[in-house]
Each structure stands twice: as structure tokens, then as C-alpha cells.
Short mmCIF file of C-alpha atoms in Angstrom, two decimals:
data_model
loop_
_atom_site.label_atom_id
_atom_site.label_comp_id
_atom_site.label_asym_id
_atom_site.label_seq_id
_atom_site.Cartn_x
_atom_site.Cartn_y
_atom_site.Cartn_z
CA UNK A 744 -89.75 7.73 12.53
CA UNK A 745 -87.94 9.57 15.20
CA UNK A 746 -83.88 9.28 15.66
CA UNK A 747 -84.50 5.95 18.30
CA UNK A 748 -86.57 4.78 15.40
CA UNK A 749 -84.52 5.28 12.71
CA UNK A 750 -81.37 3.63 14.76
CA UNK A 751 -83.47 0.85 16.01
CA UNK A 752 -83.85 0.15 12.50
CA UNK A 753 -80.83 -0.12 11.57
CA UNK A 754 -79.74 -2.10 14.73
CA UNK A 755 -82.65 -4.79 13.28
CA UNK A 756 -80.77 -4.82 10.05
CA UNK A 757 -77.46 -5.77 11.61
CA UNK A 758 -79.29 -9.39 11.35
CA UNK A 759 -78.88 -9.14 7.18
CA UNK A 760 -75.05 -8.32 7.19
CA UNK A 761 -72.34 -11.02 6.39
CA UNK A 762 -73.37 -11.86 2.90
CA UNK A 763 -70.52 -10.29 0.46
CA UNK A 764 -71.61 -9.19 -3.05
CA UNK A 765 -73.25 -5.89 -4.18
CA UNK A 766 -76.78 -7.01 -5.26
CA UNK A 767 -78.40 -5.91 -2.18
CA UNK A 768 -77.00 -2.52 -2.79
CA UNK A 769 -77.48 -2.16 -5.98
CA UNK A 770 -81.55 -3.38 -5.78
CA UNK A 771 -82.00 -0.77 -3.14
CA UNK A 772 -80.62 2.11 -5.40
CA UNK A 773 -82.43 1.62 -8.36
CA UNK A 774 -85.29 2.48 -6.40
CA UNK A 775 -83.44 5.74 -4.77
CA UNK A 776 -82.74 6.70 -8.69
CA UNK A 777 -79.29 5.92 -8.06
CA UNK A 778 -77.59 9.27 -6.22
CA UNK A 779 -73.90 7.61 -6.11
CA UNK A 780 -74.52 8.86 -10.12
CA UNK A 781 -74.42 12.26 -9.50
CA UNK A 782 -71.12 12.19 -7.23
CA UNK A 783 -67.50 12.07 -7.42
CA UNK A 784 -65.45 9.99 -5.00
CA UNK A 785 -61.81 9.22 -3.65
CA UNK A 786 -62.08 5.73 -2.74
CA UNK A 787 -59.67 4.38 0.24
CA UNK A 788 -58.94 1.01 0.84
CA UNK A 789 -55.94 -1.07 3.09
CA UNK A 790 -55.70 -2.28 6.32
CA UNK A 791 -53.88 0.19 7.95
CA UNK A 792 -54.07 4.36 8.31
CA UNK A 793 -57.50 4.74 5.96
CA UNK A 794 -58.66 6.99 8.25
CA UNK A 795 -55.58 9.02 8.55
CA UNK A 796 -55.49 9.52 4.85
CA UNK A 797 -59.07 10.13 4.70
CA UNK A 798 -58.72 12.97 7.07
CA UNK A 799 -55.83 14.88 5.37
CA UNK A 800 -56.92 14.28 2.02
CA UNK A 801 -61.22 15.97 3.10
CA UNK A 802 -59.31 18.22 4.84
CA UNK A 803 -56.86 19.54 2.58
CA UNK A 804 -60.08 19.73 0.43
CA UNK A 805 -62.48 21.47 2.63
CA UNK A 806 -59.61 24.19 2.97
CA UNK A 807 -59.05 24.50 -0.83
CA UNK A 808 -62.98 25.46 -1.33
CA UNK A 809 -64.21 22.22 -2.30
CA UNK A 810 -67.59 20.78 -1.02
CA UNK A 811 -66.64 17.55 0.64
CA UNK A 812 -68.12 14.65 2.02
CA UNK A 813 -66.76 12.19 4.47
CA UNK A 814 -68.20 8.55 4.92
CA UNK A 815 -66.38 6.90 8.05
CA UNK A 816 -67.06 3.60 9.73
CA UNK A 817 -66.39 3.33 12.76
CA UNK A 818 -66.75 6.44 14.73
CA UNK A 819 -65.61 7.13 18.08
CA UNK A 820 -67.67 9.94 19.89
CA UNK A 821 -71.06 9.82 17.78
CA UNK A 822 -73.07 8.02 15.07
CA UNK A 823 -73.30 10.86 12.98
CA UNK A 824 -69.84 11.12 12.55
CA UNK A 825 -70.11 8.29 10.06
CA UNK A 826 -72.04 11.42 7.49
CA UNK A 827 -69.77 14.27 7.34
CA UNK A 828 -69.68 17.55 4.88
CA UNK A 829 -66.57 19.46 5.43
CA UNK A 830 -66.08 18.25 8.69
CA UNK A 831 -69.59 18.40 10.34
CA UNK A 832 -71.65 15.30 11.09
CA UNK A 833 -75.50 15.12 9.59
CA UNK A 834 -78.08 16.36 12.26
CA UNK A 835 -80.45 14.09 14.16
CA UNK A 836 -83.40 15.77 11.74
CA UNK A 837 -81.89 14.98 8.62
CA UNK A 838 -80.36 11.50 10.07
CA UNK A 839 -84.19 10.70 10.84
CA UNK A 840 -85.74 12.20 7.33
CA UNK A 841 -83.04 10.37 5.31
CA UNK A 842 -83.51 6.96 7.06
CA UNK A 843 -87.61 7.57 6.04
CA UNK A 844 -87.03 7.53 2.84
CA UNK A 845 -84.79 4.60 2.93
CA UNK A 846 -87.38 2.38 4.99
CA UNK A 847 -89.93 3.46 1.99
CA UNK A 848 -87.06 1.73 -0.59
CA UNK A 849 -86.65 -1.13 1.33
CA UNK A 850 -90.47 -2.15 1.88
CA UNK A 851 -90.68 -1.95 -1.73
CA UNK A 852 -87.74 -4.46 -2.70
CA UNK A 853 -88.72 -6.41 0.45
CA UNK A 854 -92.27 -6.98 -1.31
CA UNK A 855 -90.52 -7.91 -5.01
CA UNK A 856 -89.13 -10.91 -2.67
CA UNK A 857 -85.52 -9.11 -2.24
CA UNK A 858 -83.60 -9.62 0.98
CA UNK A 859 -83.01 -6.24 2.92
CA UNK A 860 -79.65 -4.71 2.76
CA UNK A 861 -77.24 -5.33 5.89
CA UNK A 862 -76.60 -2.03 8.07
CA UNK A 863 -73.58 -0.75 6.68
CA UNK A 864 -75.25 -1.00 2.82
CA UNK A 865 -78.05 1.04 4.69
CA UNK A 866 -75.75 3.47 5.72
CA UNK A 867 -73.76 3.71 2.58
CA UNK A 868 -76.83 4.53 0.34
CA UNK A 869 -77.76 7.43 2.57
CA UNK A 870 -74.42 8.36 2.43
CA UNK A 871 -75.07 8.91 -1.15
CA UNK A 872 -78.37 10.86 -0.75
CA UNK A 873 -77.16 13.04 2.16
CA UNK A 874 -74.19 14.12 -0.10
CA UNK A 875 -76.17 14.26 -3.74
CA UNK A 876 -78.70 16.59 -1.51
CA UNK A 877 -76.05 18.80 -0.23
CA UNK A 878 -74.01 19.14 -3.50
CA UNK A 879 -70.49 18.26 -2.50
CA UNK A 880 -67.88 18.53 -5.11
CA UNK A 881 -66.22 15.66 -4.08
CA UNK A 882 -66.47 12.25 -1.25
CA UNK A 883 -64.19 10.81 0.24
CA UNK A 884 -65.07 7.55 1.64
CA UNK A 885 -63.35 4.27 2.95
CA UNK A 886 -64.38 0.67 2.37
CA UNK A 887 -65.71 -1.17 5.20
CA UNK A 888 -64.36 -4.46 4.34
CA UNK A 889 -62.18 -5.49 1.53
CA UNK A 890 -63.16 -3.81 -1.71
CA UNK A 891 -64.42 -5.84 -4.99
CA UNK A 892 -67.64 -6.59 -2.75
CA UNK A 893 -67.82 -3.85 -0.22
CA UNK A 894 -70.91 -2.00 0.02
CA UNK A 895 -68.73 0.73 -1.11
CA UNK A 896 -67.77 -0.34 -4.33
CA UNK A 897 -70.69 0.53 -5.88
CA UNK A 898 -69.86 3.41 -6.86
CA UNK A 899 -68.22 4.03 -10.65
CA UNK A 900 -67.73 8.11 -10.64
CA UNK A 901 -63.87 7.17 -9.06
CA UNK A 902 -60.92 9.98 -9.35
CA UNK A 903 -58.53 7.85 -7.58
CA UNK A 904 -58.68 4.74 -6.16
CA UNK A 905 -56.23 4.55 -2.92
CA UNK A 906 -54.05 2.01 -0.88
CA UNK A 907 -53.41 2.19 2.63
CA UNK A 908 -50.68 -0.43 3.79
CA UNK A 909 -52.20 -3.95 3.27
CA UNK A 910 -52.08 -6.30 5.61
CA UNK A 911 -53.39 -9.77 7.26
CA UNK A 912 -56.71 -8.70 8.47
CA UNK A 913 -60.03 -10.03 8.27
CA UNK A 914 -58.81 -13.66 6.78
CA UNK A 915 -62.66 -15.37 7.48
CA UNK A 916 -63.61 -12.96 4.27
CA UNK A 917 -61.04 -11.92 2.01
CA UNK A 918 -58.80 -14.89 2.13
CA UNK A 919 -55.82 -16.22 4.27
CA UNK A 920 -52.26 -15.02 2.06
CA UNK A 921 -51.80 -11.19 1.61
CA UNK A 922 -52.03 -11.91 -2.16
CA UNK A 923 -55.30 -13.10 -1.65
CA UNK A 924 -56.51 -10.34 0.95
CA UNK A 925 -54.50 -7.34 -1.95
CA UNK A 926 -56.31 -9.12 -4.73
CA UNK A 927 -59.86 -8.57 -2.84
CA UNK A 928 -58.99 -4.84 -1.95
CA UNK A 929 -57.82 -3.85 -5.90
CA UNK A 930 -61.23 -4.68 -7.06
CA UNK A 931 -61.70 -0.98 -6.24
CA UNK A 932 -59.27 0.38 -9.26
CA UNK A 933 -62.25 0.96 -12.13
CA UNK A 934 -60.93 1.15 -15.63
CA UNK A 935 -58.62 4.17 -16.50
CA UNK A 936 -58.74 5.19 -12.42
CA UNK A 937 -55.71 6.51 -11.22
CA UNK A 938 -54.45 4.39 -8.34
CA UNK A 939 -52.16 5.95 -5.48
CA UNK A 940 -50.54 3.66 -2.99
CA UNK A 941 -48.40 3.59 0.19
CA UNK A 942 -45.38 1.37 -0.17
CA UNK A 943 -46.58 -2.44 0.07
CA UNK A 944 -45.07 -5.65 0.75
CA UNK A 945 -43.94 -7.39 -2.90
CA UNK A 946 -46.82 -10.12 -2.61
CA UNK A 947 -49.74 -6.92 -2.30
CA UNK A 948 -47.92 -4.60 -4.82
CA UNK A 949 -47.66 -7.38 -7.62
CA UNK A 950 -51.36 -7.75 -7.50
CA UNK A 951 -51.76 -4.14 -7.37
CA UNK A 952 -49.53 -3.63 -10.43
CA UNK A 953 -51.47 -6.21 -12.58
CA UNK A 954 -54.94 -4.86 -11.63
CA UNK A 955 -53.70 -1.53 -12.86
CA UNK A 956 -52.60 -3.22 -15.70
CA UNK A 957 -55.37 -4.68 -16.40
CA UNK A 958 -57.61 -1.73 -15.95
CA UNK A 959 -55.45 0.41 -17.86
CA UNK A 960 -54.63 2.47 -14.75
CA UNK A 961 -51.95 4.89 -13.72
CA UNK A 962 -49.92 3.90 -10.34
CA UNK A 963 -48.60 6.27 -8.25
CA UNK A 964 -46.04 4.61 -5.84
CA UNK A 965 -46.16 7.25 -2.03
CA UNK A 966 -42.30 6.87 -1.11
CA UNK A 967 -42.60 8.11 2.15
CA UNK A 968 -38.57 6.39 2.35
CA UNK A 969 -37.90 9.78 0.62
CA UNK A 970 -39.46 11.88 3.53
CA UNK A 971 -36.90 13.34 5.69
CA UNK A 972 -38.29 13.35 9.37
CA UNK A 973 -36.81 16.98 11.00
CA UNK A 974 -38.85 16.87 14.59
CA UNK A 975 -40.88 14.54 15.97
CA UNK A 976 -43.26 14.70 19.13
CA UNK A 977 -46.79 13.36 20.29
CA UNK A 978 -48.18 17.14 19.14
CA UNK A 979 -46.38 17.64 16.16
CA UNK A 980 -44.33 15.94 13.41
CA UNK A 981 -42.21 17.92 10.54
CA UNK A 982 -40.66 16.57 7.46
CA UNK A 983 -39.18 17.51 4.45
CA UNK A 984 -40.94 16.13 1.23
CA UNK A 985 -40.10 16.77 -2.79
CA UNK A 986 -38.85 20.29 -1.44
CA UNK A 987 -41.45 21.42 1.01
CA UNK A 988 -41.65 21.16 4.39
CA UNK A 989 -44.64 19.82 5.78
CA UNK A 990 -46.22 20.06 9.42
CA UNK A 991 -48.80 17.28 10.22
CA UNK A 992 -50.48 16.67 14.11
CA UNK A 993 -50.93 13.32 14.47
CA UNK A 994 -48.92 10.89 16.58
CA UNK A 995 -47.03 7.82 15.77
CA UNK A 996 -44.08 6.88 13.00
CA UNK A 997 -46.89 5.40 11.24
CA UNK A 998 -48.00 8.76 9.71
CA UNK A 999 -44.96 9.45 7.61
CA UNK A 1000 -46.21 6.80 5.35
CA UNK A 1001 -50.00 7.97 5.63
CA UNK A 1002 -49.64 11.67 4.83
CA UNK A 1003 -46.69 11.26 1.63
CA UNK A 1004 -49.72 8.98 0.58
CA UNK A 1005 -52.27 11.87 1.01
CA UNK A 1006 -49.78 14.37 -0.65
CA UNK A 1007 -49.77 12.32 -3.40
CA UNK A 1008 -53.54 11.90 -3.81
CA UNK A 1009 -53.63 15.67 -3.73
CA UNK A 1010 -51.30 16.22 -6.18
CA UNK A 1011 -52.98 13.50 -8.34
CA UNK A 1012 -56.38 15.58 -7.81
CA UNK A 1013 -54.64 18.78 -8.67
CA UNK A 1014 -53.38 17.92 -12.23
CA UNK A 1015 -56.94 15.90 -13.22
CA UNK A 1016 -59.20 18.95 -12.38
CA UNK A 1017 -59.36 19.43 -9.27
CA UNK A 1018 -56.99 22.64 -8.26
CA UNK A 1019 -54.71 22.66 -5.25
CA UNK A 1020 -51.85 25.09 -4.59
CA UNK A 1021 -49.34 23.94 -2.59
CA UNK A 1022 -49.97 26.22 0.22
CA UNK A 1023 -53.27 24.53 0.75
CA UNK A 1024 -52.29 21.12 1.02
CA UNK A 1025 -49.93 22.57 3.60
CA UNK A 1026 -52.22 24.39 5.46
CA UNK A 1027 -54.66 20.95 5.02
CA UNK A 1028 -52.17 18.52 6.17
CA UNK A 1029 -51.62 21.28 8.94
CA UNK A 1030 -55.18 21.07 10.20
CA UNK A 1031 -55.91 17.67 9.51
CA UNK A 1032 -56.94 15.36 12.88
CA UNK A 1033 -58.23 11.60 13.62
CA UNK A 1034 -58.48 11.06 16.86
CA UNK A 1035 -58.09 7.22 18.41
CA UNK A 1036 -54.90 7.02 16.12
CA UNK A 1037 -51.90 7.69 18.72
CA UNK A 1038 -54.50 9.79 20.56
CA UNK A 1039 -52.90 11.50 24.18
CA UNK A 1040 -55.85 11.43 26.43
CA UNK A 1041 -53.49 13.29 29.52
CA UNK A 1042 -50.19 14.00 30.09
CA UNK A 1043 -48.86 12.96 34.07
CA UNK A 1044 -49.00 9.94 33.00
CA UNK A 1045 -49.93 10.34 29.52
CA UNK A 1046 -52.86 8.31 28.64
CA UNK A 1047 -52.64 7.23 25.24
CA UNK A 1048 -55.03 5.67 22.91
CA UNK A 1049 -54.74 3.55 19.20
CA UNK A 1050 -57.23 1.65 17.42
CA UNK A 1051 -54.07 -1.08 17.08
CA UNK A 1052 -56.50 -4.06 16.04
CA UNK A 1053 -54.37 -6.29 13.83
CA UNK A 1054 -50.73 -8.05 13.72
CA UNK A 1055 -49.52 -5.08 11.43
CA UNK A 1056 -50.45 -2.16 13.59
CA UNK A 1057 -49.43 -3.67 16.78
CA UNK A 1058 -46.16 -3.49 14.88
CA UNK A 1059 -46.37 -0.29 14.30
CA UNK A 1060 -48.33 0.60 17.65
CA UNK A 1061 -45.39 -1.04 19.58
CA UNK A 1062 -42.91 0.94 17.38
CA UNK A 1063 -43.91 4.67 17.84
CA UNK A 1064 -44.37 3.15 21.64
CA UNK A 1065 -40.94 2.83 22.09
CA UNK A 1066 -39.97 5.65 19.79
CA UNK A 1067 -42.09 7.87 21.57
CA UNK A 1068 -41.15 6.90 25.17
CA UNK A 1069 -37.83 5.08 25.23
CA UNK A 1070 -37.40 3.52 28.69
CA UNK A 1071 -40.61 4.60 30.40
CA UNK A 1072 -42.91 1.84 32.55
CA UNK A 1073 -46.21 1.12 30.45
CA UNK A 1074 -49.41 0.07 31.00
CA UNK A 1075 -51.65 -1.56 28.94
CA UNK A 1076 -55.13 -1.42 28.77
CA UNK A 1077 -56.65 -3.73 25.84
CA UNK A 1078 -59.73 -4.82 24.68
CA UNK A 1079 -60.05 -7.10 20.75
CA UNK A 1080 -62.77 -8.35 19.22
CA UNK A 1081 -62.80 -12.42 19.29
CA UNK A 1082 -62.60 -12.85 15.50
CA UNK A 1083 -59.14 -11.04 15.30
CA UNK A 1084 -55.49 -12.06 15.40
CA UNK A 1085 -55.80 -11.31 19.45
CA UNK A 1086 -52.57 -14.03 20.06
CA UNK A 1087 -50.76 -12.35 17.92
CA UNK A 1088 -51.52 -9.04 18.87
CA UNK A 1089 -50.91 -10.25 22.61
CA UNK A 1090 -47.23 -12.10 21.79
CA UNK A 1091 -46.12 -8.75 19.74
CA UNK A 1092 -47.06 -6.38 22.25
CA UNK A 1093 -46.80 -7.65 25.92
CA UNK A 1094 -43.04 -7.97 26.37
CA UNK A 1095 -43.02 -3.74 26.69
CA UNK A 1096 -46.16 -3.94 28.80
CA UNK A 1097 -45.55 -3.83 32.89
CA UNK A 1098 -48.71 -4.22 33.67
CA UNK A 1099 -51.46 -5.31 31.56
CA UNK A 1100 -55.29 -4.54 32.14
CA UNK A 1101 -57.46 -6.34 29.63
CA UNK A 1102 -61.23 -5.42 29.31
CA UNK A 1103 -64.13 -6.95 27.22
CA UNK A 1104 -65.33 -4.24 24.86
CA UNK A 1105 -68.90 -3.12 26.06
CA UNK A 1106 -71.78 -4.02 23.96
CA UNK A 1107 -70.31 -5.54 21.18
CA UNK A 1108 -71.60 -9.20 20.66
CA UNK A 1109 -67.55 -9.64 18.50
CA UNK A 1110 -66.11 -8.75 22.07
CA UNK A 1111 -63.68 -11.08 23.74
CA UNK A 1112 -64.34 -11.40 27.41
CA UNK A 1113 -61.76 -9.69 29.44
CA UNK A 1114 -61.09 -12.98 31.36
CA UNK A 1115 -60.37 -15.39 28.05
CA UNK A 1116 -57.76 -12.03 26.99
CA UNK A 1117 -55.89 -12.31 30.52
CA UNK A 1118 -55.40 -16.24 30.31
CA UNK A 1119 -53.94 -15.79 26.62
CA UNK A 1120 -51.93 -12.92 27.77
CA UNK A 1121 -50.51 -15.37 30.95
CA UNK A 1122 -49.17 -17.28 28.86
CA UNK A 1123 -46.23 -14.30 28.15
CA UNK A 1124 -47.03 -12.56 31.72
CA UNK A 1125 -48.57 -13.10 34.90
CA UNK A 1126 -48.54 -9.18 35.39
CA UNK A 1127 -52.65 -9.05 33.98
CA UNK A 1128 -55.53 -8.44 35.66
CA UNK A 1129 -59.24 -8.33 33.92
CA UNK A 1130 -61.01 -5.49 34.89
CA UNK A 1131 -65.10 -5.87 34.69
CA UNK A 1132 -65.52 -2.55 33.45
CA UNK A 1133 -64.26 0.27 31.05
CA UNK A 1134 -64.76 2.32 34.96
CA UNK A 1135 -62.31 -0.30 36.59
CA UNK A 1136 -59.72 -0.23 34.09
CA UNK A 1137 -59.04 3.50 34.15
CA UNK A 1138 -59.12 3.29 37.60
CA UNK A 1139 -56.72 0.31 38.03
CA UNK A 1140 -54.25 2.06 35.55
CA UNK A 1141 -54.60 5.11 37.43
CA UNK A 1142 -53.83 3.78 40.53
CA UNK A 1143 -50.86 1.38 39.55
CA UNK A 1144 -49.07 4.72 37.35
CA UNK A 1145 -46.41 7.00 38.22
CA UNK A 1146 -46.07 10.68 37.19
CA UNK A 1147 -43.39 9.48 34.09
CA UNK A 1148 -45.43 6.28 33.79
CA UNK A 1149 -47.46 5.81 30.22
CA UNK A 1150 -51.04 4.13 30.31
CA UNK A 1151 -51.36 2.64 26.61
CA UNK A 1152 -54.87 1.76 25.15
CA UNK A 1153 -55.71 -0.41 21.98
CA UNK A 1154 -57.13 -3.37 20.92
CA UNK A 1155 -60.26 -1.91 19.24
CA UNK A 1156 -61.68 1.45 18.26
CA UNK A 1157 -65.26 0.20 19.30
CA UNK A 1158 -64.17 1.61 22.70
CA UNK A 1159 -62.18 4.43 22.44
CA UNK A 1160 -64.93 6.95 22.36
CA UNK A 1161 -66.07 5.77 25.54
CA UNK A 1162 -62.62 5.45 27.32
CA UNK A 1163 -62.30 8.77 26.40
CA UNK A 1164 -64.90 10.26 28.45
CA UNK A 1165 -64.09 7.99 30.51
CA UNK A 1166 -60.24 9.59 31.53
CA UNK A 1167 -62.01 13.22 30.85
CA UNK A 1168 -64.15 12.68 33.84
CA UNK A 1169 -61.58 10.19 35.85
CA UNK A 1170 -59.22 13.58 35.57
CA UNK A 1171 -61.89 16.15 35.91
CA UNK A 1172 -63.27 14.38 39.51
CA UNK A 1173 -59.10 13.76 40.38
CA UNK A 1174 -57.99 17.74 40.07
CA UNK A 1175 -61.44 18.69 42.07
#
């Protein structure tokens, strides 16, 4: 294979995704000799601000001397940001080499009459090699979808088994009440795992509490109520936690709640064997980034970006909005997938929107056409116009912005690496 090989191969397994379960998975690794064995893992799942916990718990971890691994779906600038030891994606070569061994699996359980594994299980298992191969002390990865039947879940080696906020998300799969959707998610929690968890809504932590429970496992409740917010900007966010004070860099209200979470994963890690001083998961929590979250693109206007994709995060997307940028004109440029909540998303956020710009996320065969997203959003505004490309929507946001103006992107992540270049050139060609 060569790398347009390897991903080609991959794209033709996108055709075997959908089906929930792990028996795909776990076929395919008893071939591989079964390298999620040999690792250690802090498994994230929630609806809301996995990533962001992700990043300051590897982080944090990288800094205090530890090996990590990172497994992240989806990326924003480049596939091989989905493989990541202490911060820097797999190479091309070893991508390719990886993927060839793989293939080899697959032919075999393909010719003892078992159905290939979807992309992401793919992806996960050489996940698993890349970081057995390089060693890493510990991996911090986040499911893809749900939990008891995520790819991910396959794994057993847990050291703490984490909760982002839960939310309605994904109803088609994991079922349509938030007990239902919570119950799906704590199939992660393996027996005697230690369980860390933002605050939840009553109906998500009840299930939470009797999965725990029933696994026998300790629950650590992250009050970030008890955080005492001392400055906050779009740079740079300080608050005082059990004591300390604590500097973190990524935008939005939102990220209280995600980094007392991390803290407490940390200091979870640090009493069960895994050593942390204090200083470290400052300096971690310091240097941790994930961009697309509350992401400022440019600054007159600012050009902002958020991967606000569900009910709950518009919430909190519209929040840190007008925290952020109380009584400034905004512009919206959005672009959702056609099997999400896009009414609601459109009905929570458009009454702060001036003008809205909707787009059709490119190549993407989930995308809702920009045209079907403007007549849903004239139903609250006739102030929308459907741009035909990612090009045309920068350009239209541009040109209908003032210096104290804010241009506001979100919808989906699919697009936000893209966008991003995007404004970089858009600016670049502008100051020329």
C-alpha cells in the first residue's frame, strides 16, 4: 500500500459502519494478538467537552514524563491527528505500514466468513498497535459513539472511566430520554474502575450512580460550582480551585466544568500509581489546547469558531457568546449534519444572530444542504442567505462585518479545519 491506498481503504470500509456491538472488533484482534492487552487507558465518554478533557488530562501527562497516547475522532487540520503520542500525529510511513498489517487481519477473518470491521473499528485497532509499538505508559482515548458498544470499549486495562456532560445527542442509536442515552455511555465503567464525572442532570447521574454500584466503582463527583472564576477572556481564563489557582487557554464558560473534571482525573491518577505533583497539572492545564472549541480565527472582527453540534452546546455556545461579547452585532456562519437536532440548534441560537450565513458541509454525504438550513432558519429570520461554498461564506461575512462586529462559526467540526485555512488565507490576501 501507499498512504492513498491505505485511506482509500478505509474510505471502502465506511460501507461496514452502523452496526453497534463489539464482535467485529474483537474478531479482528484476536488475529492482531490482542495489543489493547498490553496498554493502559483513560476512557472519556459524554456528549459535551471530551475533547477538552482529553487534551488537559494527555497533556498534563506528557508534561509529568509519562508516555502518552491520544486517540481523537474527529480531527480538524489532518487525519493523523486521530494517532497521537505526546502530542505528535503518526507519520504517513507508519500510517501506511500499520494499515498493511491490518488489511493482512482482515483478509483472514473475511475468508472465515466474518464481516469486515467499519472504519472507525479499523482505526481503533491500529490505535492499539501504533501505541503497544511505541510503549506509551498510558492512552487516553474518547468513544466515538455512546459507550457499552463503541468500538472503544473493547478495551478492559481501564484506570478511570470519565463523564463529560451528557446530553440528547445521537437519539437514532443510543435511545431517545437522557436516561436511556447515560445508561448506553456507563457501559464504559468496568468492575472496580474508578469513575470521574462532570456535574450531570439527576436523570444521567442516577444511572451513573447505579452502574458504579453495580460495578463496585468509586465516583468522583467534578464540582466545578466550587471553582471561583478570577479573570476571564477569549486568551485566558483563571480560577481558584481546592486552594490553587489554575490558568487554562481555552475559550468559553463551558471549560470551568471541563478542566475541574480533568483536575480531578489527575488527582485520581496520582493517588492509584500514577505520580503528579501539583505543579505539573498546573503547568499541564497551562499548556493544554483544542482548537475548534471557542477557537478565535482573527480579531477586527473576531472570527470565531465551535464545534456547537447539539441542543446542549448551542446552550452553552450561545452562553459564552453573549458572555464573551455583550452587545456586539454577530454573524453566523453554520453548517449541521442532517441527522442532528438542526431545529433546535437553529430556534436556540438565531435570535442573537444578525445575519445568518448557512453552508452545506463539503463532502460529507450526513451534510444538510445549505438551502434546506436557510428555509428552517426563515422560519425565526429572514436575515439568511445560503452561501454555495465554504469560499462564499467567509467572504459574505467579511463583507457584511464591522471592525467591533463578531463572525460566529458552528454547526459541525467536519468543517472547521477547512474554514480555518480558509480565514488564514481570506486575511493573508486582505492585509497584502
Amino acid at each position: 500500500m501507499n498512504y492513498e491506498e491505505a485511506r482509500s481503504y478505509l474510505d471502502e470500509s465506511n460501507r461496514y459502519g452502523g452496526a453497534q456491538g463489539l464482535d467485529r472488533i474483537s474478531h479482528l484482534l484476536d488475529y492482531l494478538g490482542h495489543p489493547e492487552q498490553d496498554l493502559s487507558f483513560v476512557h472519556i465518554a459524554g456528549t459535551n467537552g471530551k475533547g477538552s478533557i482529553l487534551s488537559y488530562v494527555s497533556t498534563t501527562l506528557s508534561l509529568a514524563g509519562y508516555r502518552t497516547g491520544r486517540y481523537i475522532s474527529p480531527t480538524l487540520y489532518s487525519y493523523e491527528e486521530r494517532f497521537q503520542i505526546d502530542g505528535k500525529p503518526i507519520t504517513k510511513e507508519r500510517f501506511v505500514c500499520l494499515m498493511e498489517q491490518i488489511a493482512e487481519a482482515v483478509e483472514q477473518i473475511e475468508n472465515n466468513g466474518y464481516i469486515r470491521p467499519s472504519a472507525f473499528e479499523l482505526e481503533t485497532v491500529l490505535s492499539f498497535l501504533y501505541f503497544r509499538e511505541e510503549k506509551c505508559d498510558l492512552v487516553v482515548l474518547e468513544c466515538g459513539l455512546g459507550g457499552a458498544e463503541d468500538a472503544t470499549n473493547v478495551i478492559q486495562n481501564t484506570v478511570a472511566a470519565v463523564f463529560a456532560s451528557i446530553s440528547m445527542d445521537h437519539m437514532q442509536y443510543l435511545g431517545d430520554t437522557l436516561g436511556k442515552i447515560a445508561r448506553s455511555k456507563s457501559g464504559i465503567i468496568k468492575k472496580g474502575t474508578p469513575v470521574v464525572t462532570s456535574l450531570q442532570k439527576s436523570e444521567a447521574m442516577e444511572v451513573l450512580l447505579q452502574a458504579c454500584s453495580d460495578k463496585g466503582s468509586e465516583l468522583i463527583r467534578a464540582d466545578y460550582h466550587s471553582a471561583r472564576v478570577l479573570s476571564s477572556s477569549l486568551q485566558e481564563q483563571i480560577f481558584l480551585y481546592e486552594g490553587n489557582l489554575w490558568t487554562i487557554h481555552m475559550g468559553g464558560i463551558y471549560q470551568i466544568e471541563n478542566a475541574v473534571t480533568a483536575i480531578e482525573v489527575l488527582k485520581l491518577l496520582n493517588r492509584n500509581g500514577y505520580p503528579i505533583t501539583t505543579k505539573q497539572m498546573m503547568d499541564g492545564m497551562d499548556a493544554a489546547r483544542w482548537n475548534g472549541r471557542f477557537t478565535i480565527l482573527s480579531k477586527e472582527p473576531v472570527f470565531l469558531v465551535d464545534g456547537a453540534h447539539n441542543p446542549d452546546a448551542a446552550r452553552k455556545f450561545v452562553k459564552s457568546l453573549l458572555n464573551s461579547f455583550t452587545g456586539r452585532r454577530i454573524i453566523y456562519i453554520i453548517g449541521i449534519f442532517r441527522d442532528k437536532a438542526y431545529d433546535e440548534i437553529v430556534r436556540i441560537t438565531i435570535p442573537y444572530g444578525s445575519e445568518i450565513i448557512t453552508i452545506q458541509t463539503p463532502d460529507n454525504p450526513r451534510a444538510l444542504p445549505a438551502e434546506e438550513l436557510a428555509a428552517v432558519v426563515r422560519n425565526y429570520t429572514e436575515h439568511v442567505q445560503a452561501a454555495e461554498s465554504l469560499e462564499e461564506a467567509v467572504e459574505l461575512a467579511f463583507s457584511k462585518s464591522k471592525k467591533d462586529d463578531v463572525i460566529a462559526a458552528f454547526g459541525s467540526l467536519s468543517f472547521i479545519g477547512e474554514l480555518t485555512e480558509i480565514v488564514k488565507k481570506y486575511q493573508e490576501e486582505r492585509n497584502d
